Short mmCIF file of C-alpha atoms and ligand atoms in Angstrom, two decimals:
data_model
loop_
_atom_site.label_atom_id
_atom_site.label_comp_id
_atom_site.label_asym_id
_atom_site.label_seq_id
_atom_site.Cartn_x
_atom_site.Cartn_y
_atom_site.Cartn_z
CA MET Q 10 0.09 0.00 0.05
CA LYS Q 11 1.38 3.49 -1.11
CA ILE Q 12 0.02 6.45 0.74
CA ILE Q 13 0.85 9.71 -0.76
CA GLU Q 14 0.35 13.11 1.20
CA ALA Q 15 -1.11 15.82 -0.85
CA LYS Q 16 -1.09 19.60 0.21
CA ASN Q 17 -4.74 20.01 -0.54
CA TYR Q 18 -7.70 18.90 -2.66
CA ASP Q 19 -6.31 20.29 -5.95
CA HIS Q 20 -2.92 18.75 -5.33
CA MET Q 21 -4.47 15.32 -4.48
CA SER Q 22 -6.80 15.50 -7.61
CA HIS Q 23 -3.62 16.35 -9.61
CA ILE Q 24 -1.64 13.46 -8.54
CA ALA Q 25 -4.42 10.96 -8.86
CA ALA Q 26 -5.33 12.15 -12.33
CA ASN Q 27 -1.65 11.79 -13.29
CA ILE Q 28 -1.78 8.18 -12.27
CA ILE Q 29 -4.86 7.72 -14.20
CA ALA Q 30 -3.40 9.47 -17.17
CA SER Q 31 -0.21 7.37 -17.17
CA GLN Q 32 -2.34 4.33 -17.12
CA LEU Q 33 -4.07 5.44 -20.23
CA ILE Q 34 -1.13 6.46 -21.97
CA LEU Q 35 0.51 3.14 -21.31
CA CYS Q 36 -2.65 1.07 -22.12
CA PRO Q 37 -4.95 2.84 -24.41
CA LYS Q 38 -7.42 -0.01 -24.02
CA THR Q 39 -7.87 0.39 -20.20
CA VAL Q 40 -10.74 -0.82 -18.38
CA LEU Q 41 -11.41 2.05 -15.94
CA GLY Q 42 -13.36 1.72 -12.89
CA LEU Q 43 -15.07 5.14 -11.84
CA ALA Q 44 -16.55 6.56 -8.52
CA THR Q 45 -18.68 9.38 -8.08
CA GLY Q 46 -19.09 11.92 -5.12
CA SER Q 47 -17.05 14.97 -4.13
CA SER Q 48 -13.62 13.21 -3.90
CA PRO Q 49 -13.00 12.29 -7.54
CA GLU Q 50 -14.58 15.45 -9.06
CA GLY Q 51 -11.16 17.30 -9.15
CA ILE Q 52 -9.76 14.10 -10.92
CA TYR Q 53 -12.49 14.25 -13.77
CA LYS Q 54 -11.71 18.14 -14.18
CA GLU Q 55 -8.00 17.37 -14.68
CA LEU Q 56 -8.67 14.26 -16.92
CA VAL Q 57 -10.86 16.62 -19.10
CA GLU Q 58 -8.00 19.15 -19.22
CA LYS Q 59 -5.47 16.50 -20.22
CA TYR Q 60 -7.85 15.24 -22.99
CA ASN Q 61 -8.33 18.84 -24.31
CA ASN Q 62 -4.58 19.46 -24.40
CA GLY Q 63 -4.27 16.14 -26.39
CA ASP Q 64 -2.34 14.17 -23.62
CA ILE Q 65 -4.76 11.50 -23.32
CA ASP Q 66 -7.50 9.65 -25.40
CA PHE Q 67 -10.63 7.74 -24.23
CA SER Q 68 -11.43 6.24 -27.76
CA GLN Q 69 -10.55 2.64 -26.62
CA VAL Q 70 -11.47 3.02 -22.88
CA VAL Q 71 -14.20 0.83 -21.41
CA SER Q 72 -15.63 2.07 -18.04
CA PHE Q 73 -17.62 0.55 -15.13
CA ASN Q 74 -18.89 2.71 -12.35
CA LEU Q 75 -18.78 1.38 -8.79
CA ASP Q 76 -22.50 2.08 -7.99
CA GLU Q 77 -25.84 3.73 -8.56
CA TYR Q 78 -28.63 4.86 -6.46
CA CYS Q 79 -32.03 2.72 -6.64
CA GLY Q 80 -35.20 4.65 -7.52
CA LEU Q 81 -33.70 7.74 -9.20
CA PRO Q 82 -34.29 8.24 -12.80
CA ARG Q 83 -31.19 8.44 -14.97
CA GLU Q 84 -32.01 12.09 -15.81
CA HIS Q 85 -32.06 13.05 -12.22
CA GLU Q 86 -29.21 15.43 -11.53
CA GLN Q 87 -28.14 13.32 -8.44
CA SER Q 88 -28.15 9.94 -10.31
CA TYR Q 89 -24.68 8.69 -10.72
CA TYR Q 90 -25.31 8.32 -14.45
CA TYR Q 91 -26.08 12.03 -14.69
CA TYR Q 92 -22.91 12.68 -12.57
CA GLN Q 93 -20.51 10.85 -14.62
CA ASN Q 94 -21.91 11.91 -17.85
CA ASN Q 95 -21.58 15.53 -16.61
CA HIS Q 96 -18.14 15.30 -15.25
CA LEU Q 97 -16.58 13.12 -17.86
CA PHE Q 98 -18.38 11.23 -20.56
CA SER Q 99 -19.79 14.22 -22.31
CA LYS Q 100 -16.44 15.98 -22.46
CA VAL Q 101 -14.05 13.28 -23.73
CA ASN Q 102 -14.06 10.96 -26.60
CA ILE Q 103 -15.29 7.83 -24.75
CA SER Q 104 -17.86 5.76 -26.71
CA LYS Q 105 -21.19 5.89 -24.99
CA GLU Q 106 -21.54 2.08 -25.57
CA ASN Q 107 -18.19 1.45 -23.62
CA THR Q 108 -19.46 3.09 -20.56
CA HIS Q 109 -21.35 1.08 -17.84
CA LEU Q 110 -23.20 1.79 -14.65
CA PRO Q 111 -25.36 -0.41 -12.70
CA ASN Q 112 -29.16 0.17 -13.26
CA GLY Q 113 -30.86 0.68 -9.94
CA ASN Q 114 -34.28 1.01 -11.37
CA VAL Q 115 -34.99 -2.53 -12.81
CA ASP Q 116 -37.56 -5.02 -11.65
CA ASP Q 117 -35.12 -7.80 -11.30
CA ILE Q 118 -32.26 -6.49 -9.42
CA ASN Q 119 -30.32 -9.74 -8.78
CA ALA Q 120 -30.32 -10.31 -12.60
CA GLU Q 121 -28.94 -6.73 -13.11
CA CYS Q 122 -26.13 -7.41 -10.58
CA GLU Q 123 -25.20 -10.79 -12.11
CA ASN Q 124 -25.17 -9.21 -15.51
CA TYR Q 125 -22.87 -6.31 -14.32
CA GLU Q 126 -20.53 -8.77 -12.96
CA LYS Q 127 -20.58 -10.84 -16.13
CA MET Q 128 -19.91 -7.64 -18.18
CA ILE Q 129 -16.88 -6.79 -16.07
CA ALA Q 130 -15.45 -10.19 -16.40
CA GLU Q 131 -16.04 -10.30 -20.25
CA SER Q 132 -14.17 -6.84 -20.45
CA GLY Q 133 -11.11 -8.59 -19.04
CA GLY Q 134 -11.63 -7.03 -15.68
CA VAL Q 135 -11.10 -3.54 -14.34
CA ASP Q 136 -7.41 -2.29 -14.74
CA ILE Q 137 -7.61 0.78 -12.49
CA GLN Q 138 -10.27 1.49 -10.10
CA ILE Q 139 -10.87 4.86 -8.73
CA LEU Q 140 -12.38 5.07 -5.08
CA GLY Q 141 -13.55 7.45 -2.52
CA ILE Q 142 -14.25 6.46 1.20
CA GLY Q 143 -17.36 7.05 3.29
CA HIS Q 144 -17.48 8.07 6.93
CA THR Q 145 -18.57 4.51 7.75
CA GLY Q 146 -15.43 3.10 5.94
CA HIS Q 147 -17.59 2.20 2.86
CA ILE Q 148 -16.11 1.73 -0.37
CA GLY Q 149 -18.52 1.70 -3.27
CA PHE Q 150 -21.77 1.40 -1.17
CA ASN Q 151 -20.41 -1.58 0.81
CA GLU Q 152 -21.43 -0.49 4.18
CA PRO Q 153 -20.18 -2.09 7.54
CA SER Q 154 -21.45 -5.72 7.59
CA ASP Q 155 -20.71 -9.10 8.92
CA SER Q 156 -19.04 -10.41 5.83
CA PHE Q 157 -17.34 -8.97 2.66
CA ALA Q 158 -19.69 -9.13 -0.40
CA LYS Q 159 -18.12 -10.93 -3.24
CA MET Q 160 -20.13 -9.68 -6.01
CA THR Q 161 -22.19 -6.62 -7.32
CA HIS Q 162 -25.44 -6.54 -5.20
CA SER Q 163 -27.95 -4.02 -3.66
CA VAL Q 164 -27.67 -2.53 -0.41
CA ASP Q 165 -29.66 -0.54 2.26
CA LEU Q 166 -27.57 2.70 2.87
CA GLU Q 167 -26.57 3.50 6.43
CA GLN Q 168 -28.19 6.54 8.07
CA VAL Q 169 -24.84 8.21 8.29
CA THR Q 170 -24.23 7.71 4.52
CA ILE Q 171 -27.77 9.00 3.80
CA GLU Q 172 -27.02 12.21 6.05
CA ALA Q 173 -23.63 12.75 4.32
CA ASN Q 174 -25.41 12.56 0.92
CA ALA Q 175 -28.19 14.81 1.72
CA ARG Q 176 -26.05 17.79 1.04
CA PHE Q 177 -26.75 16.97 -2.63
CA PHE Q 178 -30.54 17.00 -2.29
CA ASN Q 179 -33.13 19.53 -1.41
CA SER Q 180 -33.87 17.51 1.75
CA ILE Q 181 -32.84 14.22 3.45
CA ASP Q 182 -36.21 12.60 2.48
CA GLU Q 183 -35.20 12.72 -1.17
CA VAL Q 184 -31.95 10.72 -0.54
CA PRO Q 185 -32.43 7.16 -1.88
CA LYS Q 186 -32.21 4.64 0.86
CA LYS Q 187 -30.98 1.79 -1.47
CA ALA Q 188 -28.25 1.37 -4.04
CA VAL Q 189 -26.57 -1.16 -6.20
CA THR Q 190 -22.87 -1.50 -5.70
CA MET Q 191 -19.85 -3.63 -6.96
CA GLY Q 192 -19.09 -6.02 -4.06
CA ILE Q 193 -15.92 -5.95 -2.08
CA GLY Q 194 -14.79 -8.92 -4.13
CA THR Q 195 -15.57 -7.05 -7.26
CA ILE Q 196 -13.30 -3.99 -6.09
CA MET Q 197 -10.67 -6.29 -4.98
CA ARG Q 198 -10.29 -7.94 -8.39
CA ALA Q 199 -9.40 -4.60 -9.99
CA LYS Q 200 -5.70 -4.85 -10.87
CA LYS Q 201 -4.86 -1.37 -9.45
CA LEU Q 202 -6.89 0.88 -6.96
CA VAL Q 203 -6.36 4.51 -6.67
CA MET Q 204 -8.28 6.10 -3.70
CA VAL Q 205 -8.58 9.92 -3.04
CA VAL Q 206 -9.45 11.03 0.45
CA SER Q 207 -10.01 14.73 1.51
CA GLY Q 208 -10.88 16.71 4.44
CA LYS Q 209 -10.59 16.43 8.30
CA ASP Q 210 -13.92 14.56 8.64
CA LYS Q 211 -12.28 11.58 6.79
CA ALA Q 212 -8.98 11.57 8.89
CA GLU Q 213 -10.19 9.09 11.47
CA ILE Q 214 -11.62 6.57 9.06
CA LEU Q 215 -8.62 6.83 6.83
CA TYR Q 216 -6.40 6.09 10.01
CA LYS Q 217 -8.50 3.13 10.99
CA SER Q 218 -8.77 1.74 7.38
CA VAL Q 219 -5.03 1.59 7.00
CA THR Q 220 -3.92 0.67 10.48
CA GLY Q 221 -6.80 -1.21 11.83
CA GLU Q 222 -7.67 -4.80 11.97
CA VAL Q 223 -8.97 -6.03 8.60
CA THR Q 224 -12.90 -6.54 9.10
CA PRO Q 225 -16.02 -6.13 7.32
CA LYS Q 226 -17.20 -3.70 9.95
CA VAL Q 227 -14.79 -1.35 8.44
CA PRO Q 228 -14.99 -2.17 4.81
CA ALA Q 229 -12.22 -0.20 3.51
CA THR Q 230 -9.65 -2.23 5.75
CA ILE Q 231 -9.74 -4.83 3.14
CA LEU Q 232 -7.53 -2.61 0.95
CA GLN Q 233 -4.64 -3.76 3.31
CA PHE Q 234 -4.74 -7.08 1.29
CA HIS Q 235 -4.72 -5.66 -2.22
CA LYS Q 236 -1.23 -5.93 -3.91
CA ASP Q 237 -1.40 -2.64 -5.87
CA VAL Q 238 -3.27 0.23 -4.03
CA THR Q 239 -2.28 3.80 -3.92
CA ILE Q 240 -4.12 6.32 -1.50
CA VAL Q 241 -3.81 10.02 -2.17
CA ALA Q 242 -4.91 12.01 0.76
CA ASP Q 243 -4.70 15.74 1.45
CA ALA Q 244 -3.29 17.37 4.43
CA ASP Q 245 -6.53 17.39 6.40
CA ALA Q 246 -7.48 13.76 5.71
CA ILE Q 247 -3.91 12.43 6.38
CA SER Q 248 -3.51 14.50 9.68
CA ILE Q 249 -4.18 11.63 12.15
CA LEU Q 250 -2.17 9.08 10.29
CA LYS Q 251 0.60 11.47 10.16
CA GLU Q 252 0.58 11.93 13.85
CA LYS Q 253 0.15 8.28 14.79
CA ALA Q 254 1.89 6.34 11.99
CA PRO Q 255 4.03 8.73 10.06
CA HIS Q 256 6.07 5.82 8.64
CA MET Q 257 3.21 4.69 6.40
CA ILE Q 258 3.19 7.63 4.50
CA SER Q 259 5.54 7.68 1.29
CA LYS Q 260 8.57 9.80 1.42
C1 F6R Y 329 -19.30 6.87 -4.92
C2 F6R Y 329 -18.90 5.91 -3.97
C3 F6R Y 329 -18.63 6.22 -2.56
C4 F6R Y 329 -17.92 7.56 -2.26
C5 F6R Y 329 -18.09 7.87 -0.78
C6 F6R Y 329 -17.29 9.13 -0.51
O1 F6R Y 329 -19.32 6.30 -6.13
O2 F6R Y 329 -18.80 4.75 -4.15
O3 F6R Y 329 -17.95 5.10 -1.73
O4 F6R Y 329 -16.74 7.52 -2.81
O5 F6R Y 329 -19.25 7.93 -0.20
O6 F6R Y 329 -18.17 10.24 -0.96
P1 F6R Y 329 -17.51 11.73 -1.26
O7 F6R Y 329 -16.48 11.61 -2.14
O8 F6R Y 329 -18.63 12.56 -1.65
O9 F6R Y 329 -17.17 12.09 0.22
#
């Protein structure tokens, strides 16, 4: 596990975007795993800039998003479909048919999850997966649980997560209570993981995730077992780790 300290949010995004860009340069046919939320927004902004400068090309890229809410139409501004389109797909030359998000609005959610997992496998698997982390230690929408979910599945969101995501909606009552997410197994099968973490409110969970006992009660602790994970954290998010376990941070 490589942990990189960034000065601030922009610096964090810059470093992570450079990691993704170098992957796309070295392997134009990359299968890219995408995350939504505030943490990776800066990455997408930088990737779009690099694309506009002619530094990277998305024409052969295939993408799979980590998750999607259940019960929000795709056109809803807070759906992850809308987010990903708005922040990346509509701004680069990725083929629409190469982009994938789980559909949280189908009658047979189990069939949808199985099919999503099958499509990832048939694409050859995710080469590089972008991740954020929730206050509960969730990755994707894998909330604390008694076991690590192996596959894409539907979940009930934790109250803390609903409260954290309420900032994007007019009221907390509008926040969906369910989502579809890649499983911990799906995430761990990605060849490389790049996690971005920003803000004081993430300092404690980042510290716990990289130093604590590996347990499904703190899902992100599983990352300790991945062979190629890079965490880029800004000064606020890394503060507790820096104080208690400075040796873990790359020099
Ligand atoms: C989003 C996702 C979530 C977020 C996490 C942090 O696709 O899977 O795990 O990464 O909830 O969200 P932000 O970045 O908004 O703090």
